[in-house]
GROMACS .gro file of C-alpha atoms in nm:
model
  425
    1MET     CA    1  -7.899  -3.870   1.456
    2ALA     CA    2  -8.032  -3.862   1.101
    3ASN     CA    3  -8.411  -3.784   1.020
    4ARG     CA    4  -8.686  -4.001   0.920
    5ILE     CA    5  -8.712  -4.008   0.590
    6ASP     CA    6  -9.063  -3.868   0.657
    7GLU     CA    7  -8.944  -3.630   0.886
    8THR     CA    8  -9.131  -3.346   0.701
    9TRP     CA    9  -9.504  -3.518   0.734
   10HIS     CA   10  -9.431  -3.616   1.098
   11ARG     CA   11  -9.314  -3.220   1.219
   12LEU     CA   12  -9.587  -3.090   1.033
   13ARG     CA   13  -9.875  -3.315   1.187
   14GLU     CA   14  -9.696  -3.198   1.564
   15TRP     CA   15  -9.751  -2.860   1.514
   16THR     CA   16  -9.573  -2.689   1.819
   17TYR     CA   17  -9.523  -2.339   1.728
   18GLY     CA   18  -9.891  -2.152   1.657
   19SER     CA   19 -10.027  -1.958   1.444
   20THR     CA   20  -9.801  -1.725   1.290
   21PRO     CA   21  -9.533  -1.899   1.148
   22SER     CA   22  -9.849  -2.162   1.063
   23GLU     CA   23  -9.976  -1.906   0.833
   24ARG     CA   24  -9.652  -1.769   0.703
   25LEU     CA   25  -9.573  -2.110   0.616
   26ALA     CA   26  -9.895  -2.152   0.386
   27ALA     CA   27  -9.838  -1.816   0.196
   28LEU     CA   28  -9.510  -1.945   0.074
   29ILE     CA   29  -9.645  -2.301  -0.001
   30LEU     CA   30  -9.898  -2.082  -0.192
   31ASP     CA   31  -9.670  -1.866  -0.402
   32HIS     CA   32  -9.500  -2.189  -0.434
   33GLU     CA   33  -9.780  -2.300  -0.619
   34ARG     CA   34  -9.863  -2.057  -0.870
   35PHE     CA   35 -10.084  -1.817  -0.643
   36GLU     CA   36 -10.016  -1.420  -0.685
   37SER     CA   37 -10.109  -1.131  -0.501
   38ILE     CA   38 -10.064  -1.276  -0.150
   39ASP     CA   39 -10.152  -1.072   0.107
   40PRO     CA   40 -10.147  -1.168   0.456
   41SER     CA   41 -10.443  -1.029   0.691
   42HIS     CA   42 -10.299  -1.083   1.080
   43PRO     CA   43 -10.058  -1.334   1.115
   44LEU     CA   44  -9.951  -1.155   1.433
   45GLY     CA   45 -10.295  -1.181   1.555
   46GLY     CA   46 -10.608  -0.999   1.531
   47LYS     CA   47 -10.956  -0.967   1.402
   48ASP     CA   48 -10.927  -1.103   1.009
   49GLY     CA   49 -11.280  -1.182   0.941
   50GLY     CA   50 -11.226  -1.535   0.818
   51GLN     CA   51 -10.924  -1.419   0.579
   52ASP     CA   52 -10.613  -1.584   0.673
   53ALA     CA   53 -10.497  -1.409   0.341
   54ARG     CA   54 -10.581  -1.276   0.058
   55CYS     CA   55 -10.483  -1.375  -0.284
   56THR     CA   56 -10.585  -1.465  -0.630
   57TYR     CA   57 -10.581  -1.769  -0.887
   58ALA     CA   58 -10.664  -1.776  -1.235
   59GLY     CA   59 -10.705  -1.389  -1.211
   60GLU     CA   60 -10.995  -1.461  -0.952
   61ARG     CA   61 -10.990  -1.369  -0.575
   62TRP     CA   62 -10.958  -1.655  -0.349
   63ILE     CA   63 -10.938  -1.630   0.036
   64MET     CA   64 -10.695  -1.855   0.205
   65ALA     CA   65 -10.766  -2.048   0.554
   66VAL     CA   66 -10.536  -2.212   0.741
   67TYR     CA   67 -10.570  -2.487   0.982
   68PHE     CA   68 -10.248  -2.616   1.221
   69PRO     CA   69 -10.336  -2.818   1.546
   70ARG     CA   70 -10.115  -3.018   1.739
   71GLY     CA   71 -10.171  -3.348   1.634
   72GLN     CA   72 -10.433  -3.534   1.372
   73LYS     CA   73 -10.806  -3.424   1.487
   74ASP     CA   74 -11.144  -3.575   1.433
   75PHE     CA   75 -11.284  -3.513   1.098
   76ARG     CA   76 -11.594  -3.368   1.315
   77GLU     CA   77 -11.343  -3.073   1.419
   78ILE     CA   78 -11.135  -3.048   1.085
   79LYS     CA   79 -11.518  -2.989   0.938
   80ASP     CA   80 -11.647  -2.761   1.136
   81LYS     CA   81 -11.353  -2.533   1.095
   82PHE     CA   82 -11.361  -2.554   0.741
   83ILE     CA   83 -11.737  -2.414   0.745
   84ALA     CA   84 -11.706  -2.212   0.914
   85ASP     CA   85 -11.412  -2.065   0.716
   86ALA     CA   86 -11.584  -2.149   0.380
   87GLU     CA   87 -11.945  -1.959   0.528
   88LYS     CA   88 -11.685  -1.605   0.561
   89VAL     CA   89 -11.535  -1.673   0.218
   90LYS     CA   90 -11.861  -1.651   0.071
   91ALA     CA   91 -11.990  -1.334   0.305
   92ASN     CA   92 -11.651  -1.199   0.093
   93ARG     CA   93 -11.769  -1.289  -0.207
   94ALA     CA   94 -11.485  -1.476  -0.321
   95ALA     CA   95 -11.428  -1.699  -0.613
   96GLY     CA   96 -11.271  -1.972  -0.394
   97ILE     CA   97 -11.158  -2.116  -0.115
   98VAL     CA   98 -10.787  -2.245  -0.082
   99PHE     CA   99 -10.728  -2.438   0.305
  100VAL     CA  100 -10.437  -2.534   0.410
  101THR     CA  101 -10.452  -2.773   0.694
  102ASN     CA  102 -10.181  -3.021   0.843
  103GLN     CA  103 -10.447  -3.265   0.911
  104GLU     CA  104 -10.472  -3.563   0.729
  105LEU     CA  105 -10.781  -3.569   0.501
  106LYS     CA  106 -10.880  -3.926   0.261
  107ARG     CA  107 -11.016  -3.883  -0.028
  108ASN     CA  108 -11.405  -3.926   0.080
  109GLU     CA  109 -11.343  -3.627   0.327
  110ARG     CA  110 -11.212  -3.449   0.107
  111ARG     CA  111 -11.486  -3.464  -0.136
  112GLU     CA  112 -11.748  -3.415   0.181
  113LEU     CA  113 -11.592  -3.125   0.260
  114GLU     CA  114 -11.563  -2.954  -0.162
  115ASP     CA  115 -11.967  -3.132  -0.177
  116TYR     CA  116 -12.062  -2.868   0.088
  117ALA     CA  117 -11.902  -2.565  -0.040
  118GLY     CA  118 -12.143  -2.600  -0.344
  119ASP     CA  119 -12.053  -2.339  -0.596
  120LEU     CA  120 -11.719  -2.200  -0.427
  121LYS     CA  121 -11.397  -2.359  -0.556
  122VAL     CA  122 -11.207  -2.525  -0.342
  123GLU     CA  123 -10.792  -2.590  -0.313
  124LEU     CA  124 -10.712  -2.844  -0.027
  125PHE     CA  125 -10.423  -2.853   0.059
  126HIS     CA  126 -10.386  -3.114   0.348
  127LEU     CA  127 -10.069  -3.313   0.529
  128GLU     CA  128  -9.986  -3.523   0.241
  129ARG     CA  129  -9.999  -3.262  -0.028
  130ILE     CA  130  -9.813  -2.968   0.158
  131ALA     CA  131  -9.537  -3.266   0.282
  132THR     CA  132  -9.500  -3.375  -0.081
  133ILE     CA  133  -9.466  -2.981  -0.156
  134LEU     CA  134  -9.219  -2.881   0.101
  135ASP     CA  135  -8.989  -3.217   0.011
  136ARG     CA  136  -8.866  -3.079  -0.316
  137PRO     CA  137  -8.565  -2.925  -0.380
  138ALA     CA  138  -8.673  -2.575  -0.488
  139MET     CA  139  -8.839  -2.566  -0.079
  140GLN     CA  140  -8.526  -2.654   0.066
  141ALA     CA  141  -8.473  -2.298   0.217
  142VAL     CA  142  -8.875  -2.327   0.367
  143ARG     CA  143  -8.846  -2.655   0.524
  144ARG     CA  144  -8.503  -2.569   0.718
  145GLN     CA  145  -8.650  -2.195   0.794
  146PHE     CA  146  -8.999  -2.340   0.921
  147LEU     CA  147  -8.931  -2.697   1.018
  148SER     CA  148  -8.562  -2.704   1.079
  149ILE     CA  149  -8.507  -2.953   0.845
  150GLY     CA  150  -8.221  -2.966   0.602
  151GLU     CA  151  -7.884  -2.882   0.779
  152ASP     CA  152  -7.625  -3.124   0.638
  153PRO     CA  153  -7.329  -3.163   0.877
  154GLU     CA  154  -7.116  -3.276   0.622
  155LEU     CA  155  -7.192  -2.946   0.409
  156ASN     CA  156  -6.967  -2.768   0.765
  157ILE     CA  157  -6.729  -2.499   0.550
  158TYR     CA  158  -6.401  -2.493   0.675
  159ASN     CA  159  -6.177  -2.208   0.711
  160LEU     CA  160  -5.847  -2.282   0.588
  161GLY     CA  161  -5.702  -1.931   0.648
  162GLY     CA  162  -5.550  -1.884   1.020
  163ALA     CA  163  -5.778  -1.715   1.268
  164GLY     CA  164  -5.703  -1.358   1.400
  165GLY     CA  165  -5.602  -1.361   1.763
  166ASN     CA  166  -5.859  -1.301   1.989
  167ALA     CA  167  -5.651  -1.241   2.274
  168PRO     CA  168  -5.515  -0.841   2.378
  169GLY     CA  169  -5.207  -0.833   2.184
  170GLY     CA  170  -5.239  -1.211   2.087
  171GLY     CA  171  -5.081  -1.256   1.698
  172GLY     CA  172  -5.262  -1.421   1.440
  173GLY     CA  173  -5.258  -1.755   1.398
  174GLY     CA  174  -5.087  -1.896   1.056
  175GLY     CA  175  -5.248  -2.005   0.771
  176SER     CA  176  -5.362  -2.388   0.693
  177ALA     CA  177  -5.179  -2.672   0.472
  178ILE     CA  178  -5.331  -2.960   0.282
  179GLY     CA  179  -5.101  -3.247   0.162
  180GLU     CA  180  -4.778  -3.208   0.223
  181ALA     CA  181  -4.804  -2.798   0.227
  182ARG     CA  182  -4.632  -2.613   0.521
  183GLY     CA  183  -4.829  -2.387   0.716
  184GLY     CA  184  -4.763  -2.084   0.756
  185ASP     CA  185  -4.636  -1.932   1.143
  186GLY     CA  186  -4.876  -1.754   1.365
  187GLY     CA  187  -4.747  -1.363   1.434
  188ALA     CA  188  -4.578  -1.286   1.694
  189GLY     CA  189  -4.804  -1.150   2.004
  190GLY     CA  190  -4.770  -0.764   2.077
  191ASN     CA  191  -4.608  -0.637   2.396
  192VAL     CA  192  -4.834  -0.535   2.694
  193HIS     CA  193  -4.749  -0.289   2.924
  194ASN     CA  194  -4.953  -0.192   3.191
  195PHE     CA  195  -4.811   0.064   3.400
  196ALA     CA  196  -5.075   0.122   3.610
  197GLY     CA  197  -5.146  -0.229   3.684
  198THR     CA  198  -5.473  -0.340   3.602
  199PRO     CA  199  -5.574  -0.585   3.322
  200ALA     CA  200  -5.574  -0.485   2.940
  201THR     CA  201  -5.877  -0.494   2.814
  202ALA     CA  202  -5.868  -0.367   2.418
  203PRO     CA  203  -5.772  -0.574   2.176
  204GLY     CA  204  -5.466  -0.538   1.930
  205ALA     CA  205  -5.489  -0.868   1.724
  206GLY     CA  206  -5.289  -0.946   1.430
  207GLY     CA  207  -5.485  -1.123   1.189
  208GLY     CA  208  -5.478  -1.452   1.037
  209GLY     CA  209  -5.229  -1.585   0.738
  210ALA     CA  210  -5.392  -1.702   0.398
  211ALA     CA  211  -5.397  -2.079   0.377
  212ALA     CA  212  -5.188  -2.286   0.115
  213PHE     CA  213  -5.232  -2.584  -0.106
  214GLY     CA  214  -5.034  -2.826  -0.309
  215PRO     CA  215  -4.667  -3.014  -0.237
  216GLY     CA  216  -4.397  -2.745  -0.154
  217SER     CA  217  -4.673  -2.496  -0.102
  218GLN     CA  218  -4.633  -2.288   0.258
  219GLY     CA  219  -4.937  -2.043   0.380
  220GLY     CA  220  -4.900  -1.680   0.507
  221ALA     CA  221  -4.796  -1.591   0.804
  222GLY     CA  222  -5.038  -1.374   1.053
  223GLY     CA  223  -5.011  -1.035   1.059
  224GLN     CA  224  -4.811  -0.955   1.435
  225GLY     CA  225  -5.073  -0.810   1.729
  226GLY     CA  226  -5.009  -0.491   1.786
  227GLU     CA  227  -4.919  -0.320   2.137
  228LEU     CA  228  -5.141  -0.266   2.421
  229VAL     CA  229  -5.050  -0.001   2.607
  230THR     CA  230  -5.213   0.153   2.942
  231ALA     CA  231  -5.135   0.413   3.126
  232ILE     CA  232  -5.210   0.705   3.407
  233LEU     CA  233  -5.202   1.035   3.246
  234LYS     CA  234  -5.237   1.347   3.470
  235VAL     CA  235  -5.449   1.619   3.249
  236THR     CA  236  -5.486   1.984   3.397
  237PRO     CA  237  -5.785   2.202   3.247
  238GLY     CA  238  -5.823   2.310   2.942
  239MET     CA  239  -5.507   2.072   2.837
  240LYS     CA  240  -5.589   1.950   2.484
  241ILE     CA  241  -5.494   1.594   2.397
  242PRO     CA  242  -5.356   1.455   2.047
  243VAL     CA  243  -5.533   1.144   1.952
  244LYS     CA  244  -5.468   0.933   1.648
  245ILE     CA  245  -5.588   0.586   1.590
  246GLY     CA  246  -5.378   0.361   1.405
  247GLN     CA  247  -5.504   0.198   1.101
  248GLY     CA  248  -5.535  -0.191   1.092
  249GLY     CA  249  -5.286  -0.368   0.892
  250LYS     CA  250  -5.429  -0.444   0.523
  251ALA     CA  251  -5.412  -0.721   0.313
  252ASP     CA  252  -5.242  -0.706  -0.037
  253LEU     CA  253  -5.471  -0.727  -0.263
  254ASN     CA  254  -5.183  -0.861  -0.588
  255GLY     CA  255  -5.096  -1.182  -0.317
  256GLY     CA  256  -4.802  -1.011  -0.147
  257ASP     CA  257  -4.723  -0.913   0.203
  258GLY     CA  258  -4.999  -0.755   0.469
  259GLY     CA  259  -4.956  -0.413   0.490
  260ASP     CA  260  -4.810  -0.303   0.891
  261GLY     CA  261  -5.068  -0.137   1.122
  262GLY     CA  262  -5.046   0.204   1.230
  263ASP     CA  263  -4.926   0.331   1.549
  264THR     CA  264  -5.220   0.465   1.797
  265SER     CA  265  -5.129   0.768   2.046
  266PHE     CA  266  -5.316   0.934   2.285
  267GLY     CA  267  -5.079   1.225   2.408
  268ASP     CA  268  -4.747   1.092   2.455
  269ILE     CA  269  -4.890   0.769   2.519
  270VAL     CA  270  -4.812   0.568   2.222
  271ALA     CA  271  -4.937   0.157   2.143
  272LYS     CA  272  -4.733   0.057   1.814
  273GLY     CA  273  -4.933  -0.184   1.518
  274GLY     CA  274  -4.854  -0.480   1.467
  275LYS     CA  275  -4.596  -0.606   1.151
  276GLY     CA  276  -4.819  -0.723   0.868
  277GLY     CA  277  -4.763  -1.109   0.820
  278LYS     CA  278  -4.570  -1.228   0.492
  279ALA     CA  279  -4.705  -1.376   0.234
  280GLY     CA  280  -4.698  -1.734   0.173
  281PHE     CA  281  -4.652  -1.904  -0.196
  282SER     CA  282  -4.799  -2.191  -0.374
  283VAL     CA  283  -4.616  -2.430  -0.591
  284ILE     CA  284  -4.856  -2.589  -0.873
  285VAL     CA  285  -4.748  -2.964  -0.938
  286SER     CA  286  -4.803  -3.025  -1.349
  287ARG     CA  287  -4.790  -3.353  -1.454
  288LYS     CA  288  -4.967  -3.621  -1.713
  289VAL     CA  289  -5.248  -3.804  -1.623
  290SER     CA  290  -5.189  -4.135  -1.463
  291GLU     CA  291  -5.360  -4.459  -1.446
  292ALA     CA  292  -5.472  -4.381  -1.092
  293ASP     CA  293  -5.581  -4.040  -1.169
  294LEU     CA  294  -5.792  -4.292  -1.463
  295LYS     CA  295  -5.939  -4.507  -1.201
  296ALA     CA  296  -6.047  -4.232  -0.946
  297GLY     CA  297  -6.288  -4.120  -1.251
  298LEU     CA  298  -6.083  -3.850  -1.379
  299HIS     CA  299  -6.213  -3.833  -1.749
  300ILE     CA  300  -6.301  -3.609  -2.075
  301SER     CA  301  -6.713  -3.562  -2.003
  302THR     CA  302  -6.769  -3.274  -2.277
  303LEU     CA  303  -6.586  -3.233  -2.561
  304MET     CA  304  -6.733  -3.020  -2.872
  305LEU     CA  305  -6.710  -2.739  -3.177
  306ALA     CA  306  -6.778  -2.405  -3.159
  307GLU     CA  307  -6.790  -2.109  -3.367
  308CYS     CA  308  -6.693  -1.884  -3.104
  309CYS     CA  309  -6.664  -1.941  -2.690
  310HIS     CA  310  -6.628  -1.668  -2.434
  311PHE     CA  311  -6.564  -1.700  -2.065
  312ARG     CA  312  -6.672  -1.534  -1.764
  313ASP     CA  313  -6.716  -1.613  -1.413
  314SER     CA  314  -6.594  -1.937  -1.442
  315LEU     CA  315  -6.862  -2.019  -1.695
  316ALA     CA  316  -6.828  -2.068  -2.055
  317TYR     CA  317  -7.031  -1.874  -2.303
  318CYS     CA  318  -7.066  -2.120  -2.670
  319LEU     CA  319  -7.198  -1.981  -2.946
  320ALA     CA  320  -7.352  -2.186  -3.240
  321ALA     CA  321  -7.210  -2.538  -3.054
  322GLY     CA  322  -7.248  -2.883  -3.078
  323ILE     CA  323  -7.104  -2.903  -3.501
  324GLU     CA  324  -7.113  -3.288  -3.638
  325HIS     CA  325  -6.994  -3.197  -3.974
  326VAL     CA  326  -6.799  -2.940  -4.188
  327THR     CA  327  -6.942  -2.899  -4.555
  328PHE     CA  328  -6.677  -2.731  -4.826
  329ALA     CA  329  -6.726  -2.635  -5.187
  330LYS     CA  330  -6.375  -2.811  -5.237
  331LEU     CA  331  -6.084  -2.927  -5.096
  332PRO     CA  332  -5.807  -2.849  -4.985
  333GLU     CA  333  -5.965  -2.571  -4.721
  334ARG     CA  334  -5.886  -2.405  -4.419
  335LEU     CA  335  -6.092  -2.600  -4.113
  336THR     CA  336  -6.124  -2.292  -3.825
  337PHE     CA  337  -6.327  -2.403  -3.477
  338VAL     CA  338  -6.301  -2.360  -3.088
  339LEU     CA  339  -6.243  -2.687  -2.954
  340PHE     CA  340  -6.466  -2.637  -2.571
  341GLY     CA  341  -6.415  -2.944  -2.287
  342ILE     CA  342  -6.468  -3.006  -1.983
  343LEU     CA  343  -6.263  -3.249  -1.768
  344SER     CA  344  -6.440  -3.406  -1.487
  345ILE     CA  345  -6.199  -3.461  -1.187
  346GLY     CA  346  -6.371  -3.703  -1.002
  347ASN     CA  347  -6.150  -3.844  -0.705
  348ALA     CA  348  -5.822  -3.804  -0.853
  349GLN     CA  349  -5.555  -3.516  -0.769
  350LEU     CA  350  -5.622  -3.205  -0.704
  351GLY     CA  351  -5.400  -2.889  -0.679
  352VAL     CA  352  -5.246  -3.033  -1.011
  353GLU     CA  353  -5.215  -2.895  -1.361
  354TYR     CA  354  -5.315  -3.201  -1.601
  355GLU     CA  355  -5.091  -3.174  -1.901
  356LEU     CA  356  -5.268  -3.297  -2.252
  357THR     CA  357  -5.240  -3.258  -2.569
  358ALA     CA  358  -5.535  -3.210  -2.836
  359SER     CA  359  -5.496  -3.309  -3.205
  360PHE     CA  360  -5.748  -3.287  -3.477
  361GLU     CA  361  -5.663  -3.636  -3.724
  362SER     CA  362  -5.800  -3.650  -4.075
  363SER     CA  363  -5.980  -3.953  -4.213
  364GLY     CA  364  -5.644  -4.124  -4.349
  365GLY     CA  365  -5.486  -4.076  -3.944
  366ASN     CA  366  -5.302  -3.786  -4.081
  367THR     CA  367  -5.234  -3.543  -3.765
  368LEU     CA  368  -5.341  -3.209  -3.964
  369TRP     CA  369  -5.293  -3.035  -3.610
  370SER     CA  370  -5.219  -3.064  -3.267
  371GLN     CA  371  -5.167  -2.852  -2.935
  372ALA     CA  372  -5.029  -2.914  -2.586
  373MET     CA  373  -5.203  -2.722  -2.287
  374LYS     CA  374  -5.256  -2.764  -1.902
  375VAL     CA  375  -5.585  -2.770  -1.696
  376TYR     CA  376  -5.548  -2.678  -1.363
  377SER     CA  377  -5.782  -2.898  -1.128
  378GLY     CA  378  -5.811  -2.635  -0.874
  379VAL     CA  379  -5.872  -2.579  -0.455
  380PRO     CA  380  -6.042  -2.892  -0.314
  381ARG     CA  381  -6.402  -2.864  -0.350
  382ARG     CA  382  -6.655  -3.178  -0.373
  383ILE     CA  383  -6.726  -3.184  -0.778
  384ALA     CA  384  -6.391  -3.033  -0.955
  385ARG     CA  385  -6.474  -3.035  -1.373
  386PRO     CA  386  -6.218  -2.749  -1.495
  387ILE     CA  387  -6.303  -2.635  -1.822
  388PHE     CA  388  -6.057  -2.528  -2.138
  389ALA     CA  389  -6.112  -2.415  -2.476
  390LEU     CA  390  -5.872  -2.441  -2.791
  391LEU     CA  391  -5.878  -2.282  -3.136
  392ILE     CA  392  -5.817  -2.533  -3.397
  393ASP     CA  393  -5.689  -2.408  -3.752
  394CYS     CA  394  -5.592  -2.638  -3.990
  395GLU     CA  395  -5.635  -2.743  -4.366
  396VAL     CA  396  -5.823  -3.040  -4.458
  397GLY     CA  397  -5.734  -3.209  -4.778
  398GLU     CA  398  -6.012  -3.508  -4.767
  399PRO     CA  399  -6.349  -3.566  -4.705
  400GLY     CA  400  -6.482  -3.842  -4.427
  401ILE     CA  401  -6.453  -3.881  -4.066
  402CYS     CA  402  -6.252  -3.667  -3.869
  403SER     CA  403  -6.139  -3.691  -3.474
  404VAL     CA  404  -6.037  -3.494  -3.278
  405LEU     CA  405  -5.853  -3.655  -2.990
  406ILE     CA  406  -5.723  -3.563  -2.619
  407HIS     CA  407  -5.438  -3.768  -2.491
  408SER     CA  408  -5.203  -3.749  -2.155
  409GLY     CA  409  -4.922  -3.958  -2.215
  410ASP     CA  410  -5.005  -4.285  -2.327
  411HIS     CA  411  -5.358  -4.239  -2.248
  412CYS     CA  412  -5.667  -4.126  -2.459
  413LEU     CA  413  -5.893  -3.897  -2.273
  414GLY     CA  414  -6.173  -3.810  -2.532
  415ARG     CA  415  -6.250  -3.857  -2.901
  416LEU     CA  416  -6.450  -3.620  -3.058
  417PRO     CA  417  -6.579  -3.770  -3.448
  418VAL     CA  418  -6.637  -3.471  -3.696
  419GLU     CA  419  -6.735  -3.565  -4.068
  420VAL     CA  420  -6.574  -3.374  -4.369
  421VAL     CA  421  -6.821  -3.294  -4.681
  422VAL     CA  422  -6.757  -3.224  -5.029
  423PRO     CA  423  -7.113  -3.235  -5.240
  424GLU     CA  424  -7.096  -3.451  -5.519
  425THR     CA  425  -7.077  -3.218  -5.835
   0.00000   0.00000   0.00000
């Protein structure tokens, strides 16, 4: 069931977790509000002399006091707690008190508490204020930890790879498939030999195959389960029994077949390792952008010229980007820039290489440069915005507004105007 829009407010007011979590939550709230050197006293219990935590703010020493009862209390109770804490803060000669509470405080009630404090500086973190702080995106992890708010059932991560076997000698599951791809076969179970008639207990299961994505693709096969052998072995005093533990089959880092598992032996008893799973394969479809893709939201969301573009970890680092005009002393002259772009996939098909053509047209409409490219949309994910970059290198012979165009078939996906300027002599 979905939470109320003011769920944070309600869970704070009906606090049932006791003093330890409330003091730790209060410390994180102060940290978010730029208090520094926060030093909790005894959140797990113990005498703290009226100092739930010491901290600094704007270079001055402050003391934190926390009051988190269950439900809304009468203002007299809140005031009595504040007065008791404020007196202890004054005795400690701190510059101010920061009072963190899950209680509602009206404006006149806040003024009354501040007036009582006299020369003591006061920061009141009351129910409405801390609820607003905790509802900020930056506090999502804190809200989830202390109030159990924030779990989104739609954000489940689905493991498309086959699960490894978990029964004794069980084979690993085959990789799953999306769309028209074929799932990988599950690995065969290992033989189980039980000479003594007791049930097998140690697993010798194979690993799961990798998933595949795209029409015609096939998931990797799961690794076979290793043998599970139990037997009665006669031993004599002083007898030496060689033991060998077989290694598990290793994945091929280059996407090839999985390695076989090693045999395990105990004296003359040998349990054979399982065979590694066979690698799957992916088939990537390459095609032009269709009308259906455009209706599904596919478009060029960014197009700009830069002097340099460097790619690392799926991110682009552009230098001197956003060029609007180019000035030449005379024409014709060579124009050389990096064209950087982002293709937003929207709800169009994923797992496809979209065939695009980039071109540079003069102010008179002549094509001075053209280059075909393929942009891979990638595997399934909620937001897909693959990036691309090309080097434009052409000769420009006339001034005016030139255009960088991105086409796919009959569709123009993007246009970037660039002015070529020649100073008047």
